[in-house]
Amino acid sequence: MANRNFLIGMFVLIGLTLFTIGIFLIGKRHGAFARHVEFYTEFKDLSGLTKGTKVKVAGMDAGQVAEVGVPDSPLSRFRIKLQITERLRGLVRTDSVATIATEGVVGGSYLLVGAGSPQAKAAAPLSTLPSREPVDMSKLLEHGLVLLKDADINVNKVGAKVDETLDGVETTVGNANDLVVGLKQGRGPAGMLLKDETVASNIRQSVTNAKEATAALHKASGRVDDMAADIQSRGVTKKVDETITSARDAAANIKDSSKQVHQTVAAATKPDKHGVDAGTNVRETLSNVNVASANMTEDTEALKHNFLFRGYFNHRGYYSLTNLSPENYRKDRLFTNPENKRAWLSAKELFIREGNSEVLSSEGKKQLDAAIYKFGESVFDRPIVIEGYSNGADPANDPADALSSSWRRAILIRLYLQNRFPLYPTNLGIVAMKNSPPNGLGYSEWDGICLVFLRPQK
Amino acid sequence: MTNAIEFVGDVSVFSLRAIADLFRPPFEAEQFWIQLAEIGSRSVPLIVASGFALGAVMTLHTRSTLVTFGATAEIPTVQSLGFFIEIGPLVAGLLMAGRVGSGIGAVLANLRVTEQIDAIESLSIDSFKFLVVPRVLACVIALPLLTLIMDFSGLVAGFVAEYAASGISWHLYIERAFASLDWANFVPPTLKTAVFGFIIGAVSSYFGYTTSEGAQGVGKAATNSVVLCSLLIIVSDVVLVQCIAVAFPRTAL
Amino acid sequence: MNPDDSTAVFFQSVSKSFGAKEVLHEVSFNVAAGEALCILGRSGTGKSVTLKLIIALLRPDAGKIWIEQDEITTLKTEELSRVRRKIGFLFQDAALFDSFTLYENLSLPLARLTSKSQEEIDSMVVKVLREVGLAADKKTMPSQLSGGMRKRAGLARALVLEPKILLADEPVSGLDRITASEIDELLLQQKTERQTTLIMVTHDVHGARRVGDRFVVFDHGHLVAYGTAAEVESSDNETARQLISLSS
């Protein structure tokens, strides 16, 4: 009898204990036993958010959506009441932004409230937090595709126009870079027309942009290939697969088109007997090309930030060496790491004056060759950044314009290195630093350039 | 056909009588405790062992699948959802249909065949209340408790298997296991086994209590109990899952 | 008609069918208080059914049954309980509750149907067990008892309430001669010492003639003979004569 009652007692106790544990653990996840603070936020698009959806503050589970108020007209937005556990209240500021995020490719959505800035006041209970409309993944891809298509059309248009105008041009030029150098030196009729520095710089910029866009796209599409293969091998839904394929196709299109542009521009700027007319057209065309290639750069940029590709770029440590802003550059540990190999070359050694502008001296070329040689063979597959420095003492320019002078110097060096060595264009970055190197490198001021050989990332 | 309908009617009347008699004194408390010990406590080893084996096997299977998606972090979630929503309740129900259903069927049939039920009646003891009601009630109460034991055994085994594979910490495992679990995934599926318990108690009692054959009837009652209980548990599960989905449209899975 | 005070059990035109099979057809007989009635008949002729009708485990399809002054076919459960309190039933295979000890088997009826204290129950159980010679087996489970012991234990349970009427369904079947006569002796003892009315279904003519005062013989659901041994022997029914004959 006693034995029997013991058995029953154990059985009932174990069962009830487990029930309590279950209730408690689920309650903990819902924060049912924690004190809550309630806030509001508003969205135009709910993206699958429902009552009970998890709320995270700065990535930590914080509570759930308590209510979803449906708008009565298309003009107003869904009003969402969210509960946030008392513990995380300190992170919620008046400038905390609420967004709807997803837990990975197959996960559900949750409401993410960003940690606010310390300057902002703590958000009062029941206040409405600012929100950012969610970006739908499929819409993002769609958007990217539209952009790519636009760029494609633009490039084709430009190509057609150039073709039309320069129908008579027959001889081809192997390399646009050579041409630009030629132009720079004022050779040929087109060169005469384009001798003014702004135009020459424009052309250089355009060609570089076009090349970089091509290379970036090439790389990106290669990456897309890898990812597509990867995703296919994991058998994720066909839809994603299809989207990736179309993104890849579009990227391939751009690659072709920009190649075309590259060739056309090369053909267009070749010295030629058509003289003035051609030159005028070239100017116009170049400005078109500039716009088009800028578009392309934007597109690749958009691609880079797309979540599918983000991981790859994060892993590499930087998005692109193309548009390094001096400000970001100085802050980025990747570039200012003292462990990077550096070659400091002064302006005196590198440049000689030729007319109004600076060109590389033969001594300078030797110095550069030696510097590259010193970096060793791995230089050909690691990124190099060319930091241009100038104290603004160039008499041809506004003395204060150290920035543009340092920029030009960097461009010159890049052109040289590109022609001289088998360097991958995307691996060559330029940045204009005026006359002040980043802190902690032992130079407070520099006039010339500095080649930075980035150390491998882990 | 007529027989089948009559059978359904008989079982229904029998089951309703069990419910009605439950609320009509006198209460056979002593018999209830005896049955709760027999049906509940003595089933715990079976339930724990099955839950453990099933939990380990399930983790091994889900792991091999989820690992190809790189979704190994979801293993505890899959394990807990699987066990709390369906595997725990259903397997506990079916195991009890086998162990308890056959037991009740055979015991009551034996009581009938050896005239013990007549003997009880001859003492003016309501044999239905004395034999059937305590068994049905014990099943109804024991099943949810056994289900909980099964659920947590499966979870513990899942943890052990996952720990062996990836060295996950207990804390993280529990955290993830309950991360996606809602009230609707825990309470209603656990309580629905009370219905399974009622089916087991009522149906197997029916077969045992109403047997009219000799020794052969005992075996037949046991077999029929298991077969019909298992079938009804699975069928009612379909209905109950739908009911839960209707009652908790937002969170039930 | 109502039975007089001396009547213990009275059957009036009782019929009972199971499905299409009629096991009793308009059977009438009466048993006086203190009398021992033996019911004889071939297997499946409604003998056991008669006993179950008396204790109201079965209800007749037609006819009336009196237990003393109560017509039981129309009684409600509570009143029936009062009537049953007067009747002890020794089942064919004793029908001891096999999940209970011998003591629990005997104390259950006392606990359920009387308001006796635990001590009184204890002493009564011990007394009855001593009467049937099982005083040492209080804590034994029924499955551990031999056939004869089970019968005696069943008898003890039937007697523990000190019934006025004792029903015995084949009390000696499956027992050896000596054990059977021990059981007969116990039954006779009840009749003579306690003036218990005894209604016994049996195939054992020796025991029946030793214990029984009067006999009824059933054949195919009909009562074919009714009276003392001598009366049945001289009955014009062949089956009745065969059943009562000692040489069978």
PDB file of C-alpha atoms in Angstrom, chain C residues 5 12 26 37 43 46 54 65 69 74-75 89 97 103 115-116 130 147 150 160 169-170 177-178 210 234:
ATOM      1  CA  ASP C   5     -44.243 -15.948   5.380  1.00  0.00           C
ATOM      2  CA  GLN C  12     -44.074 -17.593 -10.829  1.00  0.00           C
ATOM      3  CA  GLU C  26     -42.797 -20.389 -17.612  1.00  0.00           C
ATOM      4  CA  LEU C  37     -33.655 -27.279  -3.035  1.00  0.00           C
ATOM      5  CA  SER C  43     -25.997 -28.672 -19.204  1.00  0.00           C
ATOM      6  CA  GLY C  46     -31.113 -22.777 -17.429  1.00  0.00           C
ATOM      7  CA  ILE C  54     -32.825 -15.107  -7.850  1.00  0.00           C
ATOM      8  CA  ILE C  65     -39.809 -13.709  -8.545  1.00  0.00           C
ATOM      9  CA  GLN C  69     -41.940 -10.686   0.673  1.00  0.00           C
ATOM     10  CA  THR C  74     -39.353  -4.480 -10.376  1.00  0.00           C
ATOM     11  CA  LEU C  75     -37.084  -3.375  -7.568  1.00  0.00           C
ATOM     12  CA  PHE C  89     -23.819 -16.844  -3.726  1.00  0.00           C
ATOM     13  CA  PHE C  97     -11.504 -11.539  -6.731  1.00  0.00           C
ATOM     14  CA  TYR C 103      -9.056 -11.687   3.733  1.00  0.00           C
ATOM     15  CA  SER C 115     -21.822  -0.717   8.821  1.00  0.00           C
ATOM     16  CA  LYS C 116     -19.590  -2.891  10.945  1.00  0.00           C
ATOM     17  CA  ARG C 130     -12.200 -21.021  10.590  1.00  0.00           C
ATOM     18  CA  GLY C 147      -9.605 -26.169  -6.261  1.00  0.00           C
ATOM     19  CA  ARG C 150     -11.116 -22.089  -3.572  1.00  0.00           C
ATOM     20  CA  VAL C 160     -19.688 -14.003   5.589  1.00  0.00           C
ATOM     21  CA  ASP C 169     -23.715 -23.111  -8.405  1.00  0.00           C
ATOM     22  CA  GLU C 170     -22.203 -26.582  -8.798  1.00  0.00           C
ATOM     23  CA  ARG C 177     -15.199 -37.409  -3.862  1.00  0.00           C
ATOM     24  CA  ILE C 178     -13.678 -36.692  -0.471  1.00  0.00           C
ATOM     25  CA  ARG C 210     -27.599 -35.981   0.889  1.00  0.00           C
ATOM     26  CA  SER C 234     -41.440 -41.861  -9.917  1.00  0.00           C
TER      27      SER C 234
END
